[in-house]
Coordinates of C-alpha atoms in Angstrom, one line a residue:
Chain A
X1 CA 71.1 91.0 104.1
X2 CA 72.8 89.3 101.2
X3 CA 75.1 90.5 98.3
X4 CA 72.2 90.1 95.8
X5 CA 69.4 91.4 98.0
X6 CA 71.2 94.7 98.6
X7 CA 72.1 95.0 94.8
X8 CA 68.7 94.7 93.9
X9 CA 67.4 96.9 96.5
X10 CA 69.3 99.8 96.4
X11 CA 70.8 99.7 93.0
X12 CA 68.8 98.1 90.4
X13 CA 66.4 101.0 90.6
X14 CA 69.6 102.8 89.0
X15 CA 70.2 100.8 86.1
X16 CA 67.3 102.7 84.0
X17 CA 68.9 101.2 81.2
X18 CA 66.7 104.1 78.8
X19 CA 69.2 106.5 80.1
X20 CA 71.7 105.4 78.0
X21 CA 71.0 105.4 74.1
X22 CA 73.9 102.6 73.9
X23 CA 73.2 100.5 76.8
X24 CA 71.2 97.2 75.8
X25 CA 71.5 95.2 78.6
X26 CA 72.2 96.2 82.1
X27 CA 73.0 94.5 85.5
X28 CA 72.2 90.8 86.4
X29 CA 73.9 88.7 83.8
X30 CA 77.5 87.9 83.5
X31 CA 78.6 91.0 81.5
X32 CA 76.4 94.0 80.3
X33 CA 75.7 94.9 76.7
X34 CA 76.5 98.2 74.8
X35 CA 76.0 98.6 71.1
X36 CA 78.1 102.0 70.3
X37 CA 76.7 103.4 67.0
X38 CA 78.5 103.3 64.1
X39 CA 81.1 106.1 63.5
X40 CA 81.2 106.5 67.1
X41 CA 84.0 105.5 69.7
X42 CA 84.0 104.6 73.1
X43 CA 85.7 106.3 75.6
X44 CA 86.5 105.0 79.0
X45 CA 87.8 105.7 82.8
X46 CA 88.5 104.2 85.8
X47 CA 88.6 106.0 89.3
X48 CA 89.4 104.1 92.8
X49 CA 88.0 106.0 96.0
X50 CA 89.6 104.7 99.0
X51 CA 88.2 105.9 102.6
X52 CA 90.5 107.6 104.4
X53 CA 92.6 108.7 101.6
X54 CA 90.3 110.5 99.0
X55 CA 87.2 111.1 101.1
X56 CA 87.5 111.3 105.4
X57 CA 86.1 108.5 107.5
X58 CA 82.4 108.9 108.4
X59 CA 82.1 110.9 105.3
X60 CA 78.1 111.4 104.4
X61 CA 77.2 108.7 102.3
X62 CA 74.7 110.8 100.1
X63 CA 78.0 113.1 99.5
X64 CA 79.9 110.2 98.4
X65 CA 77.8 108.7 96.0
X66 CA 77.6 112.0 94.4
X67 CA 81.5 112.6 94.6
X68 CA 82.6 109.4 93.6
X69 CA 80.1 109.5 90.3
X70 CA 81.2 113.0 89.7
X71 CA 84.8 112.2 90.0
X72 CA 84.6 109.7 87.5
X73 CA 82.4 111.4 84.6
X74 CA 84.9 114.4 84.8
X75 CA 87.1 112.4 82.8
X76 CA 84.8 112.0 80.4
X77 CA 84.1 116.0 80.3
X78 CA 88.1 116.1 79.6
X79 CA 87.6 114.0 76.2
X80 CA 84.5 116.0 75.5
X81 CA 82.7 113.0 75.3
X82 CA 78.8 112.3 75.6
X83 CA 78.2 110.2 79.3
X84 CA 76.5 106.6 78.6
X85 CA 76.7 104.5 81.7
X86 CA 79.1 103.3 84.3
X87 CA 80.3 100.2 86.6
X88 CA 80.2 100.0 90.3
X89 CA 82.6 98.0 92.6
X90 CA 81.6 99.0 96.2
X91 CA 83.7 97.2 98.6
X92 CA 81.9 97.7 102.1
X93 CA 82.8 96.8 105.7
X94 CA 79.0 95.9 106.5
X95 CA 75.5 96.0 104.8
X96 CA 74.4 98.9 106.8
X97 CA 71.2 99.8 105.2
X98 CA 70.9 103.5 106.2
X99 CA 74.5 104.2 104.8
X100 CA 73.2 102.1 101.5
X101 CA 70.1 104.2 101.5
X102 CA 71.9 107.1 101.6
X103 CA 74.9 106.4 99.1
X104 CA 72.4 105.2 96.8
X105 CA 70.4 108.5 96.8
X106 CA 73.6 110.3 96.0
X107 CA 74.7 108.3 93.5
X108 CA 70.7 108.6 91.9
X109 CA 70.8 112.3 91.9
X110 CA 74.4 112.0 90.1
X111 CA 73.1 109.6 87.6
X112 CA 70.3 111.9 86.8
X113 CA 72.6 114.6 86.7
X114 CA 75.1 113.5 84.5
X115 CA 72.8 111.2 82.1
X116 CA 75.1 107.8 83.4
X117 CA 73.1 104.4 83.7
X118 CA 74.4 102.2 85.9
X119 CA 75.2 99.3 83.7
X120 CA 76.5 96.6 86.2
X121 CA 78.7 96.3 89.3
X122 CA 80.4 94.1 92.2
X123 CA 79.5 94.1 95.8
X124 CA 81.8 92.8 98.0
X125 CA 82.7 92.6 101.4
X126 CA 86.1 94.9 103.1
X127 CA 87.0 98.2 103.7
X128 CA 85.3 100.8 102.0
X129 CA 86.4 101.4 98.8
X130 CA 84.6 102.4 95.9
X131 CA 85.8 101.8 91.9
X132 CA 83.7 103.5 89.3
X133 CA 84.4 103.3 85.5
X134 CA 82.5 105.4 82.8
X135 CA 81.7 105.1 79.8
X136 CA 81.0 107.8 76.8
X137 CA 80.8 108.0 73.4
X138 CA 82.1 110.6 71.0
X139 CA 82.0 110.7 67.4
X140 CA 85.3 108.7 65.7
X141 CA 88.6 110.4 66.3
X142 CA 87.2 113.6 67.7
X143 CA 88.1 112.5 71.5
X144 CA 90.0 115.4 73.2
X145 CA 93.5 113.9 74.0
X146 CA 96.6 115.3 76.1
X147 CA 99.0 115.3 73.4
X148 CA 97.7 117.9 70.9
X149 CA 98.9 121.3 72.8
X150 CA 101.1 123.1 70.3
X151 CA 103.0 126.4 70.7
X152 CA 101.2 129.5 70.4
X153 CA 98.0 127.9 71.9
X154 CA 96.2 129.7 74.6
X155 CA 95.8 127.8 77.9
X156 CA 92.3 128.4 79.6
X157 CA 90.5 127.0 82.3
X158 CA 86.6 126.5 83.4
X159 CA 85.0 128.2 86.3
X160 CA 86.9 128.9 89.5
X161 CA 90.2 127.0 90.8
X162 CA 90.9 126.4 94.6
X163 CA 87.9 126.2 96.0
X164 CA 87.2 122.7 96.7
X165 CA 90.8 122.3 98.1
X166 CA 90.1 125.4 100.6
X167 CA 87.2 123.6 102.1
X168 CA 89.3 120.6 103.7
X169 CA 89.7 123.6 106.3
X170 CA 86.1 123.8 106.8
X171 CA 84.8 120.1 107.1
X172 CA 84.4 120.0 110.7
X173 CA 83.5 123.5 110.8
X174 CA 80.1 123.7 113.1
X175 CA 78.9 127.5 111.8
X176 CA 80.4 127.9 108.6
X177 CA 79.9 131.3 106.9
X178 CA 78.2 132.0 103.6
X179 CA 81.6 131.9 102.1
X180 CA 83.1 128.7 103.7
X181 CA 79.7 127.4 102.7
X182 CA 80.6 128.2 99.0
X183 CA 83.6 126.5 99.3
X184 CA 82.0 123.5 101.1
X185 CA 79.6 123.2 98.5
X186 CA 82.6 123.1 95.7
X187 CA 84.0 120.2 97.7
X188 CA 80.6 118.0 98.3
X189 CA 79.0 118.3 95.1
X190 CA 81.5 118.9 92.6
X191 CA 80.0 119.5 89.0
X192 CA 82.3 117.6 86.0
X193 CA 82.3 120.2 83.1
X194 CA 80.3 117.7 80.8
X195 CA 78.2 120.4 78.7
X196 CA 81.5 122.7 78.4
X197 CA 83.6 119.6 77.4
X198 CA 81.1 118.5 74.7
X199 CA 80.8 122.5 73.3
X200 CA 84.7 122.6 72.8
X201 CA 85.1 119.3 70.6
X202 CA 86.7 120.2 67.6
X203 CA 88.1 123.6 68.9
X204 CA 90.5 122.7 71.8
X205 CA 93.7 121.3 71.1
X206 CA 94.3 119.5 74.3
X207 CA 92.2 118.8 77.6
X208 CA 92.6 117.2 81.2
X209 CA 90.6 117.8 84.2
X210 CA 91.8 119.3 87.1
X211 CA 91.6 116.6 89.9
X212 CA 95.0 116.5 91.2
X213 CA 95.7 120.5 91.0
X214 CA 96.3 122.7 88.1
X215 CA 100.2 122.4 88.1
X216 CA 100.3 119.1 88.2
X217 CA 97.4 118.6 85.7
X218 CA 98.6 120.9 83.1
X219 CA 101.9 119.4 83.6
X220 CA 100.4 116.0 82.2
X221 CA 99.3 118.0 79.3
X222 CA 102.9 119.6 78.6
X223 CA 104.5 116.3 79.5
X224 CA 102.2 114.5 76.7
X225 CA 102.6 117.0 73.7
X226 CA 106.2 117.7 74.6
X227 CA 105.6 121.6 75.2
X228 CA 106.2 124.1 78.0
X229 CA 103.4 127.1 79.1
X230 CA 103.9 130.5 80.4
X231 CA 101.2 131.5 83.2
X232 CA 99.9 134.9 84.4
X233 CA 99.1 134.4 87.9
X234 CA 96.8 137.6 88.1
X235 CA 94.6 136.2 85.5
X236 CA 93.8 132.9 87.3
X237 CA 90.1 132.6 88.1
X238 CA 89.5 132.7 91.7
X239 CA 86.1 132.9 93.4
X240 CA 85.1 135.8 95.4
X241 CA 84.4 133.7 98.3
X242 CA 88.0 132.2 98.2
X243 CA 89.9 135.7 97.7
X244 CA 87.9 136.9 100.7
X245 CA 88.6 133.9 102.9
X246 CA 92.0 133.6 101.6
X247 CA 93.5 137.0 100.7
X248 CA 96.9 137.0 98.4
X249 CA 97.2 133.0 99.6
X250 CA 94.0 132.0 97.0
X251 CA 96.5 132.1 94.0
X252 CA 98.5 129.2 95.6
X253 CA 95.2 127.5 96.1
X254 CA 94.1 128.1 92.7
X255 CA 97.7 126.8 91.5
X256 CA 97.7 123.7 93.6
X257 CA 94.8 122.6 95.2
X258 CA 92.5 119.3 93.8
X259 CA 89.0 118.2 93.6
X260 CA 87.8 121.1 91.5
X261 CA 87.0 119.1 88.5
X262 CA 87.2 122.2 86.3
X263 CA 88.9 121.6 82.7
X264 CA 92.2 123.1 81.7
X265 CA 92.3 123.4 77.8
X266 CA 94.5 124.6 75.4
X267 CA 93.2 126.2 72.0
X268 CA 95.1 127.4 68.6
X269 CA 94.4 131.1 68.2
X270 CA 92.1 130.7 65.5
X271 CA 90.1 127.9 66.9
X272 CA 89.7 130.0 70.1
X273 CA 88.7 132.9 67.7
X274 CA 85.9 130.9 66.0
X275 CA 84.0 129.7 69.1
X276 CA 80.8 130.8 70.5
X277 CA 80.9 133.4 73.3
X278 CA 78.7 131.5 75.1
X279 CA 81.6 128.8 75.6
X280 CA 84.3 131.5 75.6
X281 CA 82.7 132.9 78.6
X282 CA 82.9 129.8 80.8
X283 CA 86.7 129.9 80.3
X284 CA 89.6 132.4 81.5
X285 CA 92.7 132.5 79.3
X286 CA 95.6 132.2 81.7
X287 CA 98.7 131.8 79.6
X288 CA 100.1 130.3 76.3
X289 CA 101.9 127.2 75.2
X290 CA 105.5 127.4 73.9
X291 CA 108.0 125.1 72.6
X292 CA 110.4 125.4 75.1
X293 CA 110.0 122.8 78.0
X294 CA 109.2 124.1 81.6
X295 CA 106.4 125.8 83.0
X296 CA 106.9 129.1 83.5
X297 CA 104.9 131.4 86.1
X298 CA 105.0 135.0 86.1
X299 CA 108.3 134.6 84.1
X300 CA 109.6 132.0 87.0
X301 CA 110.2 128.6 86.0
X302 CA 108.5 126.3 88.5
X303 CA 108.6 123.2 86.7
X304 CA 111.7 122.0 88.8
X305 CA 112.5 118.7 87.3
X306 CA 108.8 118.2 86.1
X307 CA 107.6 117.1 89.4
X308 CA 104.9 118.6 91.2
X309 CA 106.8 119.4 94.4
X310 CA 109.1 122.0 92.7
X311 CA 106.0 124.2 93.4
X312 CA 106.3 124.0 97.2
X313 CA 107.4 127.7 97.4
X314 CA 103.8 128.7 96.5
X315 CA 102.3 127.2 99.4
X316 CA 103.3 130.2 101.5
X317 CA 103.0 133.2 98.4
X318 CA 101.3 136.2 99.9
Chain B
X1 CA 108.3 105.6 94.1
X2 CA 105.4 107.8 93.0
X3 CA 102.0 106.6 91.7
X4 CA 103.1 107.5 87.9
X5 CA 106.3 106.1 88.0
X6 CA 104.7 102.4 89.8
X7 CA 102.4 102.5 86.7
X8 CA 104.8 103.2 84.1
X9 CA 107.9 100.5 85.2
X10 CA 105.2 97.8 85.7
X11 CA 101.9 98.1 84.0
X12 CA 102.8 100.2 80.6
X13 CA 104.5 97.0 79.2
X14 CA 101.2 94.9 79.4
X15 CA 99.2 97.6 77.7
X16 CA 100.3 96.7 74.3
X17 CA 97.5 98.1 72.0
X18 CA 98.3 95.8 69.1
X19 CA 96.8 92.7 71.5
X20 CA 93.3 94.0 70.8
X21 CA 91.5 94.7 67.7
X22 CA 89.6 97.6 69.2
X23 CA 91.8 99.3 71.3
X24 CA 92.8 102.3 69.8
X25 CA 94.3 104.4 73.1
X26 CA 95.6 102.7 76.1
X27 CA 96.7 104.3 79.3
X28 CA 97.9 107.7 79.8
X29 CA 95.3 110.3 79.1
X30 CA 91.8 110.8 80.8
X31 CA 90.1 107.8 79.2
X32 CA 91.0 105.1 77.3
X33 CA 89.2 104.8 73.7
X34 CA 88.3 101.5 71.9
X35 CA 86.6 101.6 68.7
X36 CA 84.1 98.4 68.5
X37 CA 83.7 97.4 64.6
X38 CA 80.4 97.7 63.1
X39 CA 78.0 95.1 63.6
X40 CA 79.8 93.9 66.9
X41 CA 78.3 94.2 70.6
X42 CA 80.5 95.7 73.7
X43 CA 80.3 93.1 76.5
X44 CA 81.8 94.2 79.8
X45 CA 82.0 93.2 83.7
X46 CA 83.7 94.3 86.6
X47 CA 84.8 91.9 89.3
X48 CA 86.7 92.7 92.9
X49 CA 89.0 90.8 95.0
X50 CA 89.8 91.7 98.4
X51 CA 92.5 90.6 100.8
X52 CA 91.5 88.1 103.1
X53 CA 87.9 87.6 101.7
X54 CA 88.9 86.4 98.0
X55 CA 92.1 85.4 98.3
X56 CA 94.7 84.7 101.7
X57 CA 96.7 87.1 103.5
X58 CA 100.2 86.8 102.2
X59 CA 99.0 85.3 98.7
X60 CA 102.0 85.1 95.8
X61 CA 101.6 87.6 93.8
X62 CA 102.2 86.2 90.6
X63 CA 99.4 83.9 91.3
X64 CA 97.2 87.0 92.2
X65 CA 97.9 88.3 89.0
X66 CA 96.7 85.4 87.2
X67 CA 93.8 84.5 89.1
X68 CA 92.3 88.2 88.8
X69 CA 92.5 88.5 85.1
X70 CA 91.6 84.9 85.1
X71 CA 88.3 85.2 86.9
X72 CA 87.2 88.6 85.3
X73 CA 87.6 87.0 81.9
X74 CA 85.6 84.0 83.0
X75 CA 82.4 86.3 82.7
X76 CA 83.7 87.0 79.0
X77 CA 83.7 83.5 78.5
X78 CA 80.2 82.7 79.8
X79 CA 78.7 85.4 77.5
X80 CA 80.6 83.4 74.1
X81 CA 82.7 86.8 73.8
X82 CA 86.0 87.4 72.1
X83 CA 88.2 89.1 74.7
X84 CA 89.7 92.5 74.0
X85 CA 91.1 94.5 76.8
X86 CA 90.7 95.7 80.5
X87 CA 91.4 97.8 83.3
X88 CA 93.0 97.5 86.4
X89 CA 92.2 99.7 89.4
X90 CA 94.9 98.8 92.3
X91 CA 94.6 99.5 96.0
X92 CA 98.1 98.6 97.4
X93 CA 99.0 99.3 101.0
X94 CA 102.4 100.2 100.3
X95 CA 104.7 100.4 96.8
X96 CA 106.4 97.3 97.4
X97 CA 108.7 96.7 94.2
X98 CA 109.3 93.1 94.5
X99 CA 105.6 92.3 94.8
X100 CA 104.8 94.8 92.3
X101 CA 107.1 92.6 90.0
X102 CA 105.5 89.3 90.8
X103 CA 102.1 90.7 90.3
X104 CA 102.7 92.4 87.0
X105 CA 104.6 89.0 85.7
X106 CA 101.4 87.2 86.7
X107 CA 99.2 89.9 85.2
X108 CA 101.1 89.7 82.2
X109 CA 101.1 86.3 81.5
X110 CA 97.3 85.9 81.7
X111 CA 97.1 88.9 79.6
X112 CA 99.1 87.2 76.8
X113 CA 97.0 84.2 77.7
X114 CA 93.6 84.9 77.2
X115 CA 94.4 87.8 74.7
X116 CA 93.5 91.0 77.0
X117 CA 95.3 94.2 76.7
X118 CA 95.6 96.5 79.4
X119 CA 93.4 99.3 78.7
X120 CA 94.1 102.0 81.5
X121 CA 94.1 101.4 85.2
X122 CA 94.1 103.7 88.5
X123 CA 96.4 103.0 91.4
X124 CA 95.8 104.5 94.3
X125 CA 96.9 103.4 98.7
X126 CA 95.1 101.7 100.9
X127 CA 94.0 98.0 102.1
X128 CA 94.9 95.4 99.0
X129 CA 92.1 95.3 96.8
X130 CA 92.0 94.6 93.0
X131 CA 89.0 95.8 91.1
X132 CA 89.1 94.5 86.8
X133 CA 86.8 95.3 84.1
X134 CA 87.1 93.3 81.0
X135 CA 85.7 94.0 78.0
X136 CA 84.9 91.9 74.9
X137 CA 82.7 91.9 71.6
X138 CA 80.5 89.3 69.9
X139 CA 78.4 89.7 66.8
X140 CA 75.4 91.9 67.2
X141 CA 73.0 90.2 69.4
X142 CA 74.8 86.9 69.9
X143 CA 76.0 87.0 73.4
X144 CA 74.7 84.4 75.6
X145 CA 72.3 85.3 78.6
X146 CA 71.4 83.7 81.4
X147 CA 67.7 84.3 80.5
X148 CA 67.2 81.6 77.6
X149 CA 66.9 78.4 79.0
X150 CA 63.8 76.4 78.0
X151 CA 62.0 73.5 79.5
X152 CA 63.8 70.2 77.6
X153 CA 67.0 71.8 77.3
X154 CA 69.9 70.0 78.3
X155 CA 72.1 70.8 81.2
X156 CA 76.1 70.7 80.5
X157 CA 79.3 71.7 82.3
X158 CA 82.7 71.9 80.9
X159 CA 85.8 70.2 82.3
X160 CA 85.5 68.7 86.2
X161 CA 84.0 70.5 89.3
X162 CA 85.3 71.1 92.9
X163 CA 89.1 70.9 92.2
X164 CA 89.6 74.7 93.1
X165 CA 87.5 74.6 96.5
X166 CA 88.9 71.4 97.4
X167 CA 92.4 73.3 97.0
X168 CA 91.7 75.5 100.0
X169 CA 92.6 72.5 102.3
X170 CA 95.8 72.3 101.0
X171 CA 97.0 75.9 100.6
X172 CA 99.5 75.4 103.6
X173 CA 100.5 71.7 102.8
X174 CA 104.4 71.8 102.9
X175 CA 104.7 68.4 100.9
X176 CA 101.4 68.3 98.5
X177 CA 100.8 64.7 96.8
X178 CA 100.5 64.7 93.0
X179 CA 96.5 64.7 93.7
X180 CA 96.5 67.9 96.1
X181 CA 99.2 69.7 93.6
X182 CA 96.4 69.2 90.6
X183 CA 94.0 70.7 92.9
X184 CA 96.3 73.4 93.8
X185 CA 97.0 74.1 90.3
X186 CA 93.0 74.6 89.3
X187 CA 92.8 77.0 92.4
X188 CA 96.1 79.2 91.4
X189 CA 96.1 79.1 88.0
X190 CA 92.2 78.9 86.8
X191 CA 91.9 78.8 83.2
X192 CA 88.6 80.7 81.8
X193 CA 87.1 78.8 79.0
X194 CA 86.9 81.3 76.4
X195 CA 87.3 79.1 73.4
X196 CA 85.0 76.9 74.7
X197 CA 82.5 80.0 75.4
X198 CA 83.1 81.2 71.6
X199 CA 82.2 77.8 70.3
X200 CA 78.7 77.4 71.7
X201 CA 77.9 80.5 70.4
X202 CA 74.6 79.9 68.4
X203 CA 74.0 76.7 70.0
X204 CA 73.5 77.1 73.9
X205 CA 70.5 78.6 75.2
X206 CA 72.0 79.9 78.4
X207 CA 75.2 80.1 80.1
X208 CA 77.1 81.2 83.5
X209 CA 80.4 80.4 84.5
X210 CA 80.8 78.2 87.9
X211 CA 82.5 81.1 90.4
X212 CA 80.4 80.4 93.3
X213 CA 79.4 76.8 93.4
X214 CA 77.2 74.9 90.6
X215 CA 74.1 75.0 92.4
X216 CA 74.2 78.4 93.0
X217 CA 75.3 79.5 89.7
X218 CA 72.6 77.6 87.9
X219 CA 70.4 78.8 90.0
X220 CA 70.8 81.7 88.5
X221 CA 70.3 80.5 85.3
X222 CA 66.9 79.1 86.0
X223 CA 65.6 82.2 88.1
X224 CA 66.5 84.5 85.0
X225 CA 65.0 82.0 82.9
X226 CA 62.0 81.4 84.8
X227 CA 62.4 77.3 84.9
X228 CA 63.8 74.8 87.0
X229 CA 66.3 71.9 86.4
X230 CA 66.7 68.0 87.3
X231 CA 70.4 66.9 87.7
X232 CA 71.7 63.3 87.6
X233 CA 74.7 63.1 90.6
X234 CA 76.2 60.3 89.0
X235 CA 77.0 62.2 85.6
X236 CA 78.5 65.1 87.3
X237 CA 82.1 65.4 86.1
X238 CA 84.6 64.9 88.9
X239 CA 88.4 64.5 88.1
X240 CA 90.2 61.4 89.2
X241 CA 92.6 63.2 91.8
X242 CA 89.4 64.7 93.7
X243 CA 87.6 61.7 93.8
X244 CA 91.0 59.7 95.2
X245 CA 91.4 62.3 97.8
X246 CA 87.4 63.0 98.8
X247 CA 85.8 59.8 97.9
X248 CA 82.0 60.1 97.9
X249 CA 82.3 63.4 99.2
X250 CA 83.7 64.8 95.9
X251 CA 80.2 64.9 94.9
X252 CA 79.2 67.6 97.4
X253 CA 82.5 69.4 96.3
X254 CA 81.4 69.4 92.5
X255 CA 77.9 70.7 93.6
X256 CA 79.0 73.4 96.3
X257 CA 82.7 74.4 95.2
X258 CA 83.4 77.8 93.8
X259 CA 86.4 79.0 91.8
X260 CA 86.5 76.5 89.3
X261 CA 85.8 78.9 86.5
X262 CA 83.9 76.4 84.4
X263 CA 81.0 77.0 82.5
X264 CA 77.6 76.0 82.8
X265 CA 75.1 75.8 79.9
X266 CA 71.9 74.9 78.7
X267 CA 71.2 73.6 75.2
X268 CA 68.1 73.0 72.9
X269 CA 68.2 69.2 71.8
X270 CA 68.8 69.6 68.4
X271 CA 71.0 72.5 68.7
X272 CA 73.3 70.1 71.2
X273 CA 72.9 67.3 68.3
X274 CA 74.2 70.1 65.6
X275 CA 77.4 70.7 67.5
X276 CA 80.8 69.5 66.4
X277 CA 82.0 66.3 68.7
X278 CA 85.2 68.4 69.3
X279 CA 82.7 70.8 71.3
X280 CA 80.7 68.1 72.8
X281 CA 83.5 66.3 74.1
X282 CA 84.5 69.4 76.5
X283 CA 81.4 69.0 78.4
X284 CA 79.2 66.3 80.1
X285 CA 75.5 66.5 80.2
X286 CA 74.1 66.5 83.5
X287 CA 70.3 66.9 83.7
X288 CA 67.8 68.7 81.9
X289 CA 65.8 71.8 81.8
X290 CA 61.5 71.8 83.3
X291 CA 59.2 73.8 83.1
X292 CA 58.3 73.4 87.2
X293 CA 60.5 75.7 89.5
X294 CA 63.1 74.1 91.5
X295 CA 66.6 72.5 91.3
X296 CA 66.0 68.6 91.7
X297 CA 69.1 66.5 92.3
X298 CA 68.5 62.7 91.8
X299 CA 64.5 63.4 92.4
X300 CA 64.7 65.2 95.5
X301 CA 64.2 69.1 95.5
X302 CA 67.4 71.0 97.0
X303 CA 66.1 74.6 96.0
X304 CA 64.8 75.1 99.9
X305 CA 63.6 78.7 98.8
X306 CA 66.0 79.4 96.0
X307 CA 68.7 80.1 98.6
X308 CA 72.2 78.6 98.5
X309 CA 72.1 77.4 102.2
X310 CA 69.2 75.1 101.5
X311 CA 72.0 73.0 99.9
X312 CA 73.9 72.6 103.5
X313 CA 72.6 68.9 103.6
X314 CA 75.0 68.1 100.9
X315 CA 78.0 69.2 102.7
X316 CA 78.2 66.0 104.4
X317 CA 76.8 63.7 101.9
X318 CA 78.6 60.7 101.0

């Protein structure tokens, strides 16, 4: 099956231009066309996933389709953006129809769930690699950047941390317990915080999604904003399943594991106070921004020159 | 050297937000931000290049940087768009500084030449693969699509065809003649027809860039527009160098070779007549659009079911 037939059969059904208010020409021409409403900004982000690096070899194609779009969409959540559309550059060793059908099914489910229409793409032959670019929109000037954290701001995270990272140990488990299954679900079916991201627009001073681990990602906010932070390890949100599986070591997972796709946010105290309870309930306050550089956990500076490797001593914690 | 340092050292100098009027936030946050002026449409296209498939192994990195952006920008030319910015997803087997310096240099030269600022990207570890997405803008509703060709429209192409494809035979030539060197320059340093694309906006009824070969790419216009075409092989623009190197076989190159990144356009006759001479001079009229399906060359239908393989009998022509 040739490239064009491939695209037609498996990906054109995802185009659904109606899904995006702004996409006025989808796949099939030299370019796609988006008409951004006056007073709105376009925000966009690109993410690559390589087999054997970002996902295991022989990974289930429907999980891959979902995860690839979820990981990309998480960057829109971190800007507080409304999702619009995406492009898919798919490099495949062979046109395996069964694989493609599964991949397209996972991608379609994510496309529907996140409200992202396929705008265009490119299919090439080579080692399995995916690059997705997601497009969203926000009211002019309201995108939440990494640069806005100020001393005194509260540091908060959504959901629970460490689950997806813990799942890596159970990927080959033939009979996962319910707790393991809960971890695996977080890894295979991440749910980017798009709704929450939109809800905190106008309240949060800075935001990032937790893809590389809380310490690394919060570190990016601190560096971009020129500030430091103090965290309280007892306030880190850990799921009951992770706590049962990992005991005290769950704190290390919550600090270092990636792939959770939760949001890490900062809020001026008065803006936090002004937020609806329904939004606050989705967040845990874990610390405070300070003027002094460094990332302090329970009073100990663990920024060690600002590199994530400085946190290695947490690996064995507990 | 880590991912972040890599990006900073070699790619941040390309960000130059000032290059694009619409790019208001470049690399370094979860997303880039573009503010499209009211009354303008965003057009965008994504292209992947895989080592060993789209370019030879051990290909010179500065050529690769230029070619990758040129190939992507050519899709903007085919829509008649003004270039704005691009994203780069770069998958690399290793962080080889010498390679990166060369690649960034070629990319920078192309970025300057085409007026495309780096908006964001992702650097990952894996087999050498590049995915570039280019963004341009046009006045609302004026992008040139593939669907607008109508019976009686003239078919025209820019520049000369077949040169880049012929160069493939000379890539390893230790002492290329001046004619071979001319072919090689077309292959290594393609120049997308951005200026010409903008000039024909409002005149051309359909457009595509010649990346896969004239017959294949014109075939896409015919299919999208629901029409056929008759071409005159004697009117195909062939460079003197290609004619000297290939003799009568140069026609087959002009019909089938890819990588030239010229434009194939259709024009209603009155719109053609209304165009400035300075624009017409860059184009060769090679045929006419007809209502009847099929792609006729010198009176012989060579569409053979619409697949490019139907043109195989031209390989030996001459």
